[in-house]
Coordinates of C-alpha atoms and ligand atoms in Angstrom, one line a residue:
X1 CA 54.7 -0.7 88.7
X2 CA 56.6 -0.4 91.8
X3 CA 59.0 2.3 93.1
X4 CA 62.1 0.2 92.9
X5 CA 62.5 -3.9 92.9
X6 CA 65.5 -4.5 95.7
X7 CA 66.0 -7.6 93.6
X8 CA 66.5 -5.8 90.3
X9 CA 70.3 -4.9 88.6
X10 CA 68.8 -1.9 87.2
X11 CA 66.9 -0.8 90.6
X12 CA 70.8 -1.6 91.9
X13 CA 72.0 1.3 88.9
X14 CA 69.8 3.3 89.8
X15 CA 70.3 3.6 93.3
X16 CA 73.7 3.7 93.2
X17 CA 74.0 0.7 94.9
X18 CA 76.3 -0.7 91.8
X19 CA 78.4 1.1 89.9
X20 CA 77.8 1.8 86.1
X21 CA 79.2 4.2 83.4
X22 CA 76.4 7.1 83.9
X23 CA 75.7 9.5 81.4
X24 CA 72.9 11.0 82.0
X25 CA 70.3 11.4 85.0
X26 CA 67.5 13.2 86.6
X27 CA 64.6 12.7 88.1
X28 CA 63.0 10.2 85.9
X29 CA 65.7 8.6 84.1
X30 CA 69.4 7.2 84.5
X31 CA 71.3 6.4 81.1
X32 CA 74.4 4.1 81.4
X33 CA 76.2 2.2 79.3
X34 CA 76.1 -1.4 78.1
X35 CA 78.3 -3.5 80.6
X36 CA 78.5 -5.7 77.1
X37 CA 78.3 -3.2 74.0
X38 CA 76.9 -4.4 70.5
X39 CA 77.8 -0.9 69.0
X40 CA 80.5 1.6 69.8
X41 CA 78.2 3.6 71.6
X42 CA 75.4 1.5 73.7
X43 CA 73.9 3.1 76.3
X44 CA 70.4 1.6 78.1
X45 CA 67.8 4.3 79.4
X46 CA 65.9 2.9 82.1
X47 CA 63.2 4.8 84.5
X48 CA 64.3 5.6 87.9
X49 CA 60.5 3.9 88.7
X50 CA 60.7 -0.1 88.5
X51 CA 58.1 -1.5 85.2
X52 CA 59.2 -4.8 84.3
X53 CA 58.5 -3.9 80.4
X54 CA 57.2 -1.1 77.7
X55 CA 53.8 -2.3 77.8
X56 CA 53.5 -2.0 82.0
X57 CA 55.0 1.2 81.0
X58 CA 52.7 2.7 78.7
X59 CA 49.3 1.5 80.6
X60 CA 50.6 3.7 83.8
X61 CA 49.2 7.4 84.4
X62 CA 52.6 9.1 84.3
X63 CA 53.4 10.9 81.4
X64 CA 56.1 13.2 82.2
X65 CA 58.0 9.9 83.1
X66 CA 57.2 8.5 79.8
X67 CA 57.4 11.1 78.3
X68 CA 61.3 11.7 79.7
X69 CA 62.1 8.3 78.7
X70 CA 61.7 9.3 75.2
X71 CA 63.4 12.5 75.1
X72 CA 66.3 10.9 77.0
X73 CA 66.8 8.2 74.4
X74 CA 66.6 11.4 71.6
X75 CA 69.1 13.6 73.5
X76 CA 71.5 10.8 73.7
X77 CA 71.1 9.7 70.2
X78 CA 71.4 13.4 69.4
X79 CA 75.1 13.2 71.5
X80 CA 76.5 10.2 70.3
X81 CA 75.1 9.2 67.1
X82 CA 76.4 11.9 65.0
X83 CA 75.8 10.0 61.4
X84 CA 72.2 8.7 63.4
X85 CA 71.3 6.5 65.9
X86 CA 68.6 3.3 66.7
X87 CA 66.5 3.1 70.0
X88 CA 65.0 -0.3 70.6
X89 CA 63.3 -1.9 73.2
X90 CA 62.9 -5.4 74.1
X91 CA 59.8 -7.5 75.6
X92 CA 59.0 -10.5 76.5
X93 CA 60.8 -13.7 74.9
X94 CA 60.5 -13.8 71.6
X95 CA 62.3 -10.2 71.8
X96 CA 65.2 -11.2 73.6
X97 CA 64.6 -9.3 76.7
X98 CA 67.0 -10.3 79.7
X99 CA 66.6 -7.6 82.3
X100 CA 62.9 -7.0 83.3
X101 CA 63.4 -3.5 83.5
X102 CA 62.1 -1.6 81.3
X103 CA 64.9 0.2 79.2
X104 CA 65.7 1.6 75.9
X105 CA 68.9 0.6 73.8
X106 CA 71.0 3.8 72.1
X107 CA 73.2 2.2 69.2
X108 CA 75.5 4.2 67.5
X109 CA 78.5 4.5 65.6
X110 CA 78.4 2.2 62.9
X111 CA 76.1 1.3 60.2
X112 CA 73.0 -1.0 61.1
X113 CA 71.1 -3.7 59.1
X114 CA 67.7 -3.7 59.1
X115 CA 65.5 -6.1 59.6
X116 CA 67.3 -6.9 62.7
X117 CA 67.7 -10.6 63.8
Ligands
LIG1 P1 67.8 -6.9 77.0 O1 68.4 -8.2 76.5 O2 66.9 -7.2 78.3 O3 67.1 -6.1 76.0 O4 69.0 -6.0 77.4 C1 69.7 -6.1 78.7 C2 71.0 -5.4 78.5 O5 71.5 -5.1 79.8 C3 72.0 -6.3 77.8 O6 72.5 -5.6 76.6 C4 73.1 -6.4 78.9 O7 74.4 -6.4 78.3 C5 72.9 -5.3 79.8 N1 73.3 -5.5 81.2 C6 73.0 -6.6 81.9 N2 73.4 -6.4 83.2 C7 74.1 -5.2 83.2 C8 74.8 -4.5 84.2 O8 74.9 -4.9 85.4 N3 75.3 -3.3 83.9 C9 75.2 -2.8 82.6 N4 75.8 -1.6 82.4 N5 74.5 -3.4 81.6 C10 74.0 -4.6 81.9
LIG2 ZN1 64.1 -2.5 88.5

């Protein structure tokens, strides 16, 4: 983990060095929403702290930061999702994941399938 990667889009967001649609942020967290939304509400909650993914994430010492990470993704859900709400991360390749970042997707608004794809 590093403090921010000056290389990063997401280190960018959270140092206000690019704009993006902010909902939420403190200290340990900045929520935003998806630049390209797959539900009418999509918003990504990324820690202020650079880990590339959630498995860098969970093997460092700081739990209030993970800890915040979760509750932001609840609050948020809580906000926008008022018939409920998914969180999902992505890692690694077979996942998806596009932005090494760690950061947790809010969907809401709609109905979702499960499994997902
Ligand atoms: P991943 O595929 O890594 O799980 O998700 C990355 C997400 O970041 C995608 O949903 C993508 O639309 C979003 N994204 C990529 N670049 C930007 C950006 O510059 N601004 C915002 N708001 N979202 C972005
Ligand atoms: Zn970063």
């Amino acid at each position: 983990m590093t403090a921010i990667d000056p290389s990063c889009i997401f280190c960018k967001i959270v140092g206000r060095e690019i704009p993006a649609d902010e909902v939420l942020r403190d200290e340990h967290v900045v929520a935003f929403r998806d630049v390209r939304p797959v539900a009418p509400t999509h918003i990504l909650v990324v820690p202020t702290v650079h880990v590339a993914h959630l498995s860098g994430f969970a093997a460092q010492a700081d739990t209030a930061a993970s800890a915040r990470l979760l509750a932001a993704a609840a609050e948020i859900g809580t906000r926008f999702g008022t018939r409920g709400y998914r969180v999902v991360t992505n890692e690694g390749s077979d996942a998806g994941q596009t932005v090494h970042h760690l950061h947790l997707h809010v969907l809401a608004g709609r109905s979702m399938a499960w499994p997902p794809g």
